[in-house]
Coordinates of C-alpha atoms in Angstrom, one line a residue:
M1 CA -34.1 45.1 -40.3
R2 CA -31.2 47.2 -40.3
V3 CA -30.3 51.1 -40.5
L4 CA -27.3 52.2 -42.3
L5 CA -25.7 55.6 -42.0
N6 CA -23.5 56.2 -44.8
V7 CA -21.2 58.8 -45.0
I8 CA -21.3 60.5 -48.6
A9 CA -19.2 63.8 -48.0
G10 CA -16.9 65.5 -45.6
P11 CA -13.5 64.4 -44.0
H12 CA -15.0 60.8 -43.4
K13 CA -16.5 60.0 -46.5
G14 CA -17.0 56.2 -46.9
L15 CA -17.5 55.3 -43.4
E16 CA -20.6 53.5 -43.0
F17 CA -22.8 52.6 -39.5
A18 CA -24.8 49.9 -39.1
F19 CA -27.8 49.3 -36.5
D20 CA -29.7 45.9 -36.2
Q21 CA -31.2 46.8 -32.7
H22 CA -32.1 49.8 -30.6
D23 CA -29.5 52.0 -29.7
T24 CA -28.5 55.6 -29.2
F25 CA -25.9 57.4 -31.8
L26 CA -24.0 60.6 -31.0
V27 CA -22.3 62.9 -33.6
G28 CA -20.0 65.7 -33.0
R29 CA -16.7 66.6 -31.8
S30 CA -16.8 65.5 -28.3
K31 CA -14.4 62.5 -27.4
H32 CA -17.8 60.6 -25.9
A33 CA -19.3 60.8 -29.7
H34 CA -20.1 57.8 -31.3
F35 CA -18.8 59.7 -34.4
Q36 CA -16.3 61.7 -33.7
L37 CA -15.7 64.0 -36.4
P38 CA -12.5 66.9 -36.7
A39 CA -12.0 68.6 -33.5
K40 CA -11.2 71.8 -35.4
D41 CA -14.7 71.8 -37.6
K42 CA -15.8 75.1 -36.7
Y43 CA -19.4 74.1 -37.7
F44 CA -19.4 70.9 -35.5
S45 CA -20.6 71.1 -32.1
R46 CA -19.3 69.0 -29.2
I47 CA -22.6 66.6 -29.3
H48 CA -24.2 68.2 -32.4
F49 CA -26.8 65.8 -32.9
M50 CA -28.4 62.1 -31.6
L51 CA -30.3 59.5 -33.2
E52 CA -32.5 57.0 -31.7
V53 CA -32.4 54.0 -34.0
N54 CA -34.7 51.0 -33.6
P55 CA -34.7 49.2 -36.9
P56 CA -37.0 50.5 -38.9
E57 CA -37.4 53.4 -37.0
C58 CA -34.7 56.4 -36.5
R59 CA -35.1 59.7 -35.2
L60 CA -33.1 62.6 -35.2
I61 CA -32.7 65.2 -32.2
D62 CA -30.7 68.5 -32.6
M63 CA -28.7 68.7 -29.3
G64 CA -28.8 72.6 -29.5
S65 CA -25.9 73.0 -32.0
H66 CA -24.7 76.0 -33.3
N67 CA -24.8 75.6 -36.9
G68 CA -27.9 73.4 -37.1
T69 CA -28.9 70.2 -38.4
F70 CA -30.5 69.8 -41.9
V71 CA -32.8 67.0 -43.4
N72 CA -33.0 67.1 -46.7
G73 CA -32.0 70.9 -47.2
S74 CA -34.2 71.8 -44.4
Q75 CA -33.0 72.7 -41.0
V76 CA -34.7 70.5 -38.1
F77 CA -34.9 70.3 -34.5
T78 CA -36.2 66.9 -34.4
A79 CA -37.2 64.5 -37.5
D80 CA -38.4 60.8 -38.1
L81 CA -35.9 59.2 -40.8
K82 CA -36.8 57.6 -43.7
D83 CA -34.9 55.1 -46.0
G84 CA -33.2 57.9 -48.4
D85 CA -33.3 61.0 -46.4
Q86 CA -30.0 62.8 -45.9
I87 CA -28.4 64.7 -43.2
R88 CA -26.1 67.4 -43.3
A89 CA -24.0 69.2 -40.3
G90 CA -21.3 71.4 -41.4
H91 CA -19.5 70.0 -44.7
T92 CA -20.6 66.4 -43.6
I93 CA -23.5 64.2 -44.9
L94 CA -24.9 61.1 -44.1
R95 CA -27.4 59.1 -46.1
V96 CA -29.7 56.7 -44.0
Q97 CA -30.5 53.0 -45.4
V98 CA -33.2 50.8 -44.2
K99 CA -32.3 47.2 -45.4
R100 CA -34.7 44.0 -44.7
I101 CA -32.3 41.2 -43.5
S102 CA -33.1 37.8 -44.5
A103 CA -35.3 36.2 -42.0
T104 CA -36.0 32.5 -41.1
P105 CA -39.5 31.3 -41.2
T106 CA -39.8 31.6 -37.5
S107 CA -38.4 35.1 -37.2
S108 CA -41.0 36.4 -40.0
S109 CA -43.9 35.2 -38.4
T110 CA -45.4 38.3 -37.1
I111 CA -48.2 39.0 -34.5
R112 CA -50.8 41.9 -35.2
F113 CA -52.4 43.0 -31.5
H114 CA -55.9 44.2 -31.7
H115 CA -56.7 47.2 -29.6
D116 CA -55.0 50.9 -29.5
L117 CA -54.9 51.0 -25.8
A118 CA -54.6 55.2 -25.9
V119 CA -58.4 55.0 -27.1
P120 CA -60.7 53.3 -24.4
V121 CA -62.4 50.4 -26.0
G122 CA -63.1 48.2 -22.7
L123 CA -61.3 46.0 -20.9
P124 CA -58.8 43.8 -22.4
V125 CA -59.2 40.1 -22.2
I126 CA -56.5 38.7 -19.7
P127 CA -56.6 34.6 -20.0
G128 CA -57.7 33.1 -16.4
Y129 CA -58.2 36.6 -14.8
T130 CA -61.2 39.1 -14.1
L131 CA -60.3 42.8 -15.0
E132 CA -62.1 45.4 -12.8
R133 CA -61.0 48.5 -13.5
E134 CA -58.3 50.7 -14.7
L135 CA -55.8 51.9 -12.3
G136 CA -53.5 54.3 -14.0
R137 CA -51.6 54.8 -17.5
G138 CA -47.9 55.3 -17.5
V139 CA -45.5 55.4 -20.4
M140 CA -45.4 51.9 -21.0
G141 CA -49.1 51.1 -20.8
V142 CA -52.1 50.8 -18.7
T143 CA -52.5 49.3 -15.7
Y144 CA -55.6 47.1 -14.4
L145 CA -56.7 45.9 -11.1
A146 CA -57.6 42.2 -11.5
Q147 CA -58.5 39.3 -9.7
R148 CA -57.7 35.7 -10.7
V149 CA -60.4 33.4 -11.8
G150 CA -61.8 31.4 -8.5
H151 CA -58.8 32.8 -6.4
P152 CA -59.6 35.8 -3.7
L153 CA -56.0 37.7 -4.2
R154 CA -56.0 40.8 -6.8
Y155 CA -53.1 42.0 -8.6
A156 CA -52.3 44.5 -11.0
I157 CA -52.0 43.8 -14.4
K158 CA -49.9 46.0 -17.2
V159 CA -51.0 45.8 -20.5
V160 CA -48.6 47.4 -23.2
R161 CA -49.5 47.3 -26.8
P162 CA -45.7 46.9 -28.8
A163 CA -45.1 50.2 -31.0
T164 CA -44.4 48.1 -34.0
Q165 CA -45.1 44.6 -35.3
A166 CA -43.5 41.8 -33.2
T167 CA -42.3 38.6 -34.4
D168 CA -42.5 35.5 -32.8
A169 CA -39.3 34.8 -32.0
H170 CA -38.8 38.6 -30.6
L171 CA -41.7 38.0 -28.3
H172 CA -40.5 34.6 -27.3
E173 CA -36.8 36.0 -26.4
F174 CA -38.4 39.1 -24.6
L175 CA -40.5 37.0 -22.6
R176 CA -37.9 34.6 -21.7
Y177 CA -35.9 37.6 -20.1
V178 CA -38.8 38.7 -18.3
R179 CA -39.9 35.8 -16.9
M180 CA -36.1 35.7 -15.2
L181 CA -37.5 38.5 -13.1
T182 CA -40.4 36.5 -11.2
R183 CA -37.1 35.3 -9.2
L184 CA -37.0 38.3 -7.3
D185 CA -38.4 38.3 -3.8
H186 CA -38.0 41.1 -1.4
A187 CA -40.0 42.9 0.8
H188 CA -39.3 46.3 -1.3
I189 CA -39.8 44.9 -4.8
L190 CA -43.4 44.4 -6.2
R191 CA -43.3 41.1 -7.0
L192 CA -43.8 40.0 -10.8
R193 CA -45.8 37.0 -11.0
E194 CA -46.4 36.2 -14.5
A195 CA -45.8 37.6 -18.0
D196 CA -47.3 37.0 -21.3
V197 CA -49.4 37.7 -24.5
C198 CA -52.9 38.2 -24.8
P199 CA -54.8 40.0 -27.9
A200 CA -54.5 43.4 -26.6
G201 CA -50.3 43.1 -26.3
L202 CA -48.0 42.1 -23.7
Y203 CA -49.3 41.7 -20.2
F204 CA -47.3 41.2 -16.8
V205 CA -48.9 40.3 -13.4
T206 CA -47.8 41.8 -10.1
D207 CA -48.8 41.8 -6.8
Y208 CA -51.6 44.6 -5.8
F209 CA -50.3 47.0 -3.4
A210 CA -52.9 50.0 -2.7
S211 CA -50.5 53.1 -2.8
L212 CA -49.6 56.4 -4.6
S213 CA -46.8 56.8 -6.8
M214 CA -44.1 59.0 -5.4
T215 CA -45.5 61.4 -8.1
E216 CA -48.7 61.5 -6.4
L217 CA -47.1 61.8 -3.2
L218 CA -45.2 65.1 -3.8
K219 CA -48.5 66.6 -5.4
R220 CA -50.1 65.9 -2.0
D221 CA -47.4 66.3 0.7
G222 CA -45.0 68.4 -1.3
P223 CA -41.0 68.3 0.0
L224 CA -40.7 65.5 2.5
S225 CA -38.7 65.9 5.7
V226 CA -35.0 64.9 6.0
K227 CA -35.8 61.9 8.1
R228 CA -38.9 60.7 6.1
T229 CA -36.9 61.4 3.0
V230 CA -34.1 58.9 4.4
R231 CA -36.3 56.3 5.6
I232 CA -37.6 55.9 1.9
A233 CA -34.3 55.8 0.9
N234 CA -33.3 52.9 3.2
Q235 CA -36.0 50.9 1.9
I236 CA -35.3 51.6 -1.9
L237 CA -31.5 51.1 -1.0
H238 CA -32.0 47.7 0.5
A239 CA -34.3 46.5 -2.5
L240 CA -31.3 47.3 -4.7
L241 CA -28.7 45.8 -2.7
Y242 CA -30.2 42.4 -2.6
A243 CA -31.4 43.0 -6.3
H244 CA -27.8 43.4 -7.4
A245 CA -26.6 40.8 -5.4
H246 CA -28.8 38.5 -7.5
H247 CA -27.7 40.2 -10.5
F248 CA -30.6 42.1 -11.6
V249 CA -30.5 45.9 -12.3
H250 CA -33.7 47.9 -12.2
R251 CA -32.3 51.1 -14.6
D252 CA -35.8 52.6 -15.0
I253 CA -35.5 54.1 -11.4
K254 CA -38.1 57.2 -11.5
P255 CA -41.0 58.8 -9.3
G256 CA -43.7 56.7 -11.5
N257 CA -42.0 53.5 -10.4
I258 CA -41.7 54.3 -6.6
L259 CA -44.9 53.2 -5.2
I260 CA -45.7 54.3 -1.2
G261 CA -48.6 52.9 0.7
D262 CA -49.3 51.3 4.4
I263 CA -48.5 47.9 5.5
D264 CA -49.2 47.4 9.2
G265 CA -49.3 51.0 10.0
K266 CA -45.8 51.7 8.4
E267 CA -45.4 53.6 5.1
T268 CA -43.6 51.4 2.9
V269 CA -42.1 51.8 -0.1
M270 CA -42.3 49.4 -3.6
L271 CA -40.4 49.3 -6.4
A272 CA -42.3 48.6 -9.5
D273 CA -41.4 47.6 -12.8
F274 CA -38.2 46.1 -11.8
G275 CA -36.2 45.6 -14.6
V276 CA -39.1 45.2 -16.9
G277 CA -39.0 48.5 -18.3
R278 CA -35.3 48.3 -19.2
L279 CA -35.8 45.0 -21.1
Y280 CA -38.9 46.5 -23.1
Q281 CA -36.7 49.3 -24.0
T282 CA -34.2 47.4 -25.4
A283 CA -36.8 45.1 -27.5
P284 CA -36.9 45.5 -31.2
F285 CA -40.8 46.0 -30.8
S286 CA -40.7 49.0 -28.5
G287 CA -40.5 51.7 -30.9
L288 CA -38.6 55.3 -30.0
G289 CA -39.6 55.6 -26.6
L290 CA -36.4 57.0 -25.1
T291 CA -36.5 60.3 -27.0
A292 CA -40.0 60.3 -26.7
S293 CA -40.0 60.6 -22.7
L294 CA -36.4 62.0 -22.7
L295 CA -36.9 65.7 -21.6
D296 CA -39.5 64.7 -19.2
L297 CA -37.4 62.2 -17.6
V298 CA -34.0 62.9 -18.3
S299 CA -33.3 64.1 -14.5
F300 CA -33.6 60.3 -13.5
I301 CA -31.8 58.6 -16.4
P302 CA -27.8 58.2 -15.8
P303 CA -25.8 60.1 -18.5
E304 CA -24.3 56.9 -19.6
V305 CA -27.6 55.5 -20.9
L306 CA -27.1 58.5 -23.4
F307 CA -23.7 57.0 -24.5
N308 CA -23.9 53.4 -23.9
F309 CA -27.9 52.3 -24.6
H310 CA -26.9 48.5 -23.5
D311 CA -25.0 49.5 -20.4
V312 CA -26.7 47.8 -17.2
N313 CA -23.9 48.6 -14.7
P314 CA -25.4 48.9 -10.9
A315 CA -24.1 52.4 -11.0
A316 CA -27.1 53.4 -12.9
D317 CA -29.6 52.8 -10.2
Q318 CA -27.2 54.9 -7.8
Y319 CA -27.5 57.6 -10.2
S320 CA -31.3 57.4 -10.6
T321 CA -32.0 56.9 -6.7
A322 CA -29.9 59.7 -5.9
A323 CA -32.0 61.7 -8.5
V324 CA -35.1 60.5 -6.7
L325 CA -34.4 61.6 -3.1
Y326 CA -33.1 65.2 -4.9
H327 CA -36.7 65.3 -5.7
L328 CA -38.2 63.8 -2.9
L329 CA -36.4 66.7 -0.7
T330 CA -37.0 69.6 -2.9
A331 CA -40.0 68.7 -5.2
T332 CA -38.0 69.7 -8.3
P333 CA -35.9 67.7 -10.7
A334 CA -32.3 67.5 -9.9
L335 CA -31.3 69.0 -13.5
E336 CA -31.7 72.8 -14.0
M337 CA -33.3 72.9 -17.5
P338 CA -33.7 76.2 -19.6
T339 CA -37.5 77.0 -20.5
A340 CA -36.7 76.9 -24.3
K341 CA -37.0 73.4 -25.7
E342 CA -34.4 73.9 -28.0
R343 CA -31.6 74.5 -25.5
R344 CA -33.0 71.9 -23.2
Y345 CA -31.1 68.9 -25.0
S346 CA -27.6 70.5 -24.9
S347 CA -28.1 71.2 -21.0
M348 CA -29.1 68.0 -20.5
L349 CA -25.5 66.8 -21.7
R350 CA -23.8 69.6 -19.1
R351 CA -25.8 67.7 -16.5
L352 CA -26.2 71.0 -14.0
F353 CA -27.4 70.9 -10.6
V354 CA -28.5 73.3 -8.3
P355 CA -26.5 72.3 -5.1
L356 CA -29.1 70.8 -2.2
T357 CA -28.1 73.0 0.3
E358 CA -29.4 76.3 -2.1
R359 CA -32.9 74.8 -2.4
R360 CA -33.1 73.4 1.2
G361 CA -31.7 75.5 3.9
D362 CA -32.0 72.8 6.9
L363 CA -30.2 69.7 5.0
P364 CA -27.5 68.3 6.7
P365 CA -24.5 68.7 4.3
A366 CA -23.2 65.4 4.8
L367 CA -27.0 64.2 3.4
A368 CA -26.4 66.7 0.2
D369 CA -23.0 65.6 -0.3
A370 CA -23.6 61.8 -0.5
I371 CA -26.7 62.6 -2.8
H372 CA -24.4 64.7 -4.9
K373 CA -21.7 62.3 -5.0
A374 CA -24.1 59.5 -6.3
L375 CA -24.9 62.1 -8.9
A376 CA -21.4 62.5 -10.4
R377 CA -21.3 62.3 -14.4
S378 CA -18.6 59.9 -14.4
V379 CA -19.4 56.5 -13.0
S380 CA -16.1 56.2 -11.2
Q381 CA -16.7 59.5 -9.4
R382 CA -20.2 58.1 -7.3
H383 CA -20.0 55.7 -4.4
A384 CA -18.2 52.5 -4.9
G385 CA -21.6 50.4 -4.7
I386 CA -25.1 50.6 -3.0
A387 CA -23.6 49.6 -0.1
E388 CA -21.4 52.6 0.3
F389 CA -24.2 55.2 -0.8
R390 CA -26.6 53.5 1.7
Q391 CA -24.3 53.9 4.6
A392 CA -23.5 57.6 3.5
I393 CA -27.2 58.3 4.0
L394 CA -27.8 56.8 7.1
A395 CA -24.6 58.0 8.4
A396 CA -25.9 61.9 7.3
I397 CA -28.4 62.1 10.0

């Protein structure tokens, strides 16, 4: 499938933009916009609206524009678009077209999954495993405690039901990339053992780690001490040093993907879903997951992801880790967001932070500076790499 945007009115009439994979598309006067409109057009904001496209799906979000965005004549804040819809902003009108691309017999074969995981219908069937109970639910899917048949060890199995029908070819390609992640073997990375397809969807088998997520930890303990936060940071950054050296980027570091438990009497951190979330998010069958969770997770999403959805630069992990450390120290998100939803998207682009020392008077200034630098909007203004970021954090106390 392919989504086309045709400019049918305005100063850029005749332009066409084509999307055949999951992507984001920003429209406005800013130099960062993918479709940059005339700088002197008083009807357009710097970033007027954003589209998330994953053919055949397409979702529009008005980014807090001054003069509004209209779909088929009606002003909208957000809208799921379909073939033939017209988007108007200022003097510009774009028409949405959804086209089917001729498919080979292999790619046209689709797989339908049986259960909607949002509704409890019993435990899924995973070949070779006995599922015991549900461990938790997240943005991607449901995680279960499981035991391999004939073996004593327990595992955690995440089951993800694709948002749309998946072709054999797309599933094969996705699983080929995911299985590369089984090579990651580090003391602070939750080991991926297996990935495959079951009747309920895709499943991912990892080692079981009795733990709390960072979200649960903060609810229990509140803002963490400086020394405890630095110990946690050291483990996260040590894992990232290893992964980046082996050319793997997480790009989905957030509180729910950081697990904290006890190993041999020591508080131990594990990075979960390493790379899996990123690969799933870019898959054609993942739906429109970015905009669905954008406001909830925006503090942990590097700004470059919005401007270049397929960017997998290690600097993204540096930014997200810094946002996590800010969260650990303050129990508040790094970004200062307005209460009104219609203003939150525009604020998200401005990346406004409350300085750490204003939230915590006991923080060493060098620690705050190290985290602030990693949170720079521009990649070039961040630390040169994870090693430098780790050194700055450890030297701060």
